[in-house]
Coordinates of C-alpha atoms in Angstrom, one line a residue:
M85 CA 0.0 0.0 0.0
Q86 CA 1.6 3.2 -1.2
T87 CA -0.8 5.7 0.2
D88 CA -0.9 6.9 3.8
T89 CA -3.1 9.1 5.9
T90 CA -0.3 11.6 6.7
Q91 CA -0.4 13.0 3.2
N92 CA -2.4 16.1 2.6
Y93 CA -5.2 15.7 0.2
F94 CA -3.4 17.3 -2.7
E95 CA -0.4 15.0 -2.2
L96 CA -2.7 12.0 -1.9
F97 CA -4.1 12.8 -5.4
G98 CA -0.8 13.8 -6.8
I99 CA -1.9 17.3 -7.7
P100 CA -0.4 20.7 -6.9
V101 CA -1.6 22.4 -3.8
G102 CA -3.8 25.3 -4.9
F103 CA -7.4 26.4 -5.3
E104 CA -7.7 25.6 -8.9
V105 CA -8.4 21.9 -9.4
N106 CA -9.3 20.1 -12.6
A107 CA -12.4 18.1 -11.7
D108 CA -12.0 15.5 -14.5
D109 CA -8.4 14.8 -13.5
L110 CA -9.5 14.6 -9.8
R111 CA -12.2 12.1 -10.7
D112 CA -9.8 10.0 -12.7
R113 CA -7.3 9.9 -9.9
Y114 CA -10.0 9.1 -7.4
R115 CA -11.1 6.1 -9.4
E116 CA -7.5 4.9 -9.7
L117 CA -6.9 5.3 -5.9
Q118 CA -10.2 3.5 -5.1
R119 CA -9.3 0.6 -7.4
A120 CA -5.9 0.3 -5.8
M121 CA -7.1 0.6 -2.2
H122 CA -10.5 -0.9 -2.2
P123 CA -11.0 -3.3 0.8
D124 CA -12.2 -6.1 -1.6
K125 CA -8.6 -6.3 -2.9
F126 CA -7.4 -7.0 0.6
A127 CA -10.0 -9.7 1.5
S128 CA -7.3 -12.4 1.9
A129 CA -4.8 -10.0 3.5
S130 CA -4.0 -9.8 7.2
E131 CA -6.4 -8.1 9.6
R132 CA -4.1 -5.1 9.8
E133 CA -3.9 -4.7 6.0
R134 CA -7.7 -4.9 5.7
R135 CA -8.2 -2.3 8.4
L136 CA -5.6 -0.1 6.8
S137 CA -7.4 -0.5 3.5
V138 CA -10.7 0.6 5.0
Q139 CA -9.0 3.7 6.6
L140 CA -7.3 4.6 3.4
T141 CA -10.5 4.3 1.4
A142 CA -12.3 6.5 3.9
N143 CA -9.5 9.0 3.6
I144 CA -9.6 8.9 -0.2
N145 CA -13.4 9.5 -0.1
E146 CA -13.0 12.5 2.3
A147 CA -10.2 14.0 0.3
F148 CA -12.1 13.7 -2.9
Q149 CA -15.2 15.3 -1.5
T150 CA -13.1 18.1 0.0
L151 CA -11.1 18.8 -3.1
L152 CA -14.2 18.6 -5.4
D153 CA -16.3 21.2 -3.5
P154 CA -15.0 24.8 -3.7
L155 CA -16.3 25.7 -0.2
K156 CA -14.7 22.6 1.4
R157 CA -11.5 23.1 -0.6
T158 CA -11.3 26.7 0.5
R159 CA -11.6 25.8 4.2
Y160 CA -9.0 23.0 3.7
L161 CA -6.5 25.3 2.0
L162 CA -7.0 27.9 4.8
E163 CA -6.4 25.2 7.4
L164 CA -3.3 24.0 5.5
N165 CA -2.0 27.5 5.7
G166 CA -2.6 27.8 9.4
V167 CA -5.8 29.9 9.3
E168 CA -8.3 28.7 11.8
I169 CA -12.0 29.2 10.8
N170 CA -14.2 30.1 13.7
T171 CA -17.6 28.7 12.8
Q172 CA -19.4 31.2 15.0
E173 CA -17.8 34.2 13.3
T174 CA -19.5 35.7 10.3
T175 CA -18.5 38.3 7.8
K176 CA -18.6 41.9 9.0
D177 CA -19.3 43.3 5.5
T178 CA -22.6 45.1 6.1
E179 CA -23.2 45.6 2.4
F180 CA -22.9 41.9 1.8
L181 CA -25.2 41.1 4.8
M182 CA -27.8 43.5 3.5
E183 CA -27.6 41.7 0.1
Q184 CA -28.1 38.4 1.9
M185 CA -31.3 39.7 3.6
E186 CA -32.6 40.8 0.2
L187 CA -31.8 37.5 -1.4
R188 CA -33.6 35.7 1.5
E189 CA -36.6 37.9 1.0
S190 CA -36.5 37.1 -2.8
L191 CA -36.5 33.4 -1.9
E192 CA -39.5 33.8 0.3
E193 CA -41.3 36.0 -2.3
A194 CA -40.6 33.4 -5.0
R195 CA -42.7 30.9 -3.1
H196 CA -45.7 33.2 -3.4
S197 CA -45.1 34.7 -6.8
D198 CA -47.3 34.1 -9.9
D199 CA -44.7 31.8 -11.4
P200 CA -42.7 30.4 -8.4
Q201 CA -40.6 28.0 -10.5
A202 CA -39.4 30.9 -12.7
A203 CA -38.7 33.0 -9.7
V204 CA -36.6 30.3 -8.0
M205 CA -34.8 29.7 -11.3
G206 CA -33.9 33.4 -11.5
L207 CA -32.7 33.4 -7.9
M208 CA -30.6 30.2 -8.6
Q209 CA -28.9 31.8 -11.6
N210 CA -28.1 34.8 -9.4
V211 CA -26.7 32.6 -6.6
E212 CA -24.7 30.5 -9.0
S213 CA -23.2 33.6 -10.6
R214 CA -22.2 34.9 -7.2
L215 CA -20.5 31.6 -6.4
R216 CA -18.6 31.6 -9.7
D217 CA -17.4 35.2 -9.0
M218 CA -16.3 34.2 -5.5
T219 CA -14.5 31.1 -7.0
V220 CA -12.6 33.3 -9.4
K221 CA -11.5 35.6 -6.6
L222 CA -10.4 32.7 -4.5
T223 CA -8.3 31.3 -7.4
A224 CA -6.4 34.7 -7.4
L225 CA -6.1 34.9 -3.6
F226 CA -4.6 31.4 -3.4
A227 CA -2.3 32.0 -6.3
D228 CA -0.3 34.5 -4.3
I229 CA -0.5 33.3 -0.7
N230 CA 0.4 35.8 2.0
E231 CA -1.2 37.0 5.3
T232 CA -3.4 39.5 3.5
S233 CA -4.6 37.1 0.8
L234 CA -5.3 34.4 3.4
Q235 CA -7.4 36.8 5.5
A236 CA -9.3 37.9 2.4
A237 CA -9.8 34.3 1.5
A238 CA -11.1 33.5 5.0
N239 CA -13.6 36.4 4.7
L240 CA -14.7 35.3 1.3
Y241 CA -15.1 31.8 2.7
R242 CA -17.5 33.1 5.3
M243 CA -19.5 34.9 2.6
M244 CA -19.5 31.7 0.5
Q245 CA -21.1 29.9 3.4
F246 CA -24.1 32.3 3.3
I247 CA -24.4 32.0 -0.5
D248 CA -24.1 28.2 -0.4
K249 CA -26.7 27.9 2.3
L250 CA -29.1 30.1 0.2
R251 CA -28.4 27.9 -2.8
R252 CA -29.3 24.8 -0.9
E253 CA -32.5 26.4 0.4
A254 CA -33.4 27.5 -3.1
E255 CA -32.8 23.9 -4.4
D256 CA -35.0 22.6 -1.6
L257 CA -37.8 25.0 -2.6
E258 CA -37.3 24.0 -6.3
D259 CA -37.8 20.4 -5.3
E260 CA -40.8 21.3 -3.2
L261 CA -42.4 23.2 -6.1
A262 CA -41.7 20.3 -8.5
M263 CA -43.3 17.8 -6.1
A264 CA -46.3 20.1 -5.8
V265 CA -46.7 20.2 -9.6
D266 CA -46.5 16.3 -9.7
D267 CA -49.3 15.9 -7.1

């Protein structure tokens, strides 16, 4: 077994440490690692090797999920660079917080609009656009790592949490509306 749990996730997948990740390459490497480490390949091995295979497979799964998701990847990169994320702390950007309140109101209004599905679709496009913009900013911030860029990335991470939560709530409403149409 050539993989170990002391490697960071980027090392595990053999990719450079950075925010920009090629999802197709990551998926290909994931499949290779899963094939090599899958517990079924170690069915006749010693108990220690079987247990290690299960641990490595779990680590590979966690690493893949982390590197694939921009929000999780951001937090992981911040942690690798010694930036602790306080989950109780939120962004202090009042303009951003006001925008979030407006977006939340838009989500609630979408539910009661004449065409709720179109309203949710419009909100989803807005949210996805914001997440793409944030991802572009994070790519630049992690390309030139220093104290200032790390703090800016941490603040952007906190903002992304708001936007991502709103995206999930909009998706839930979209599902709810689709089920109501089916009934």
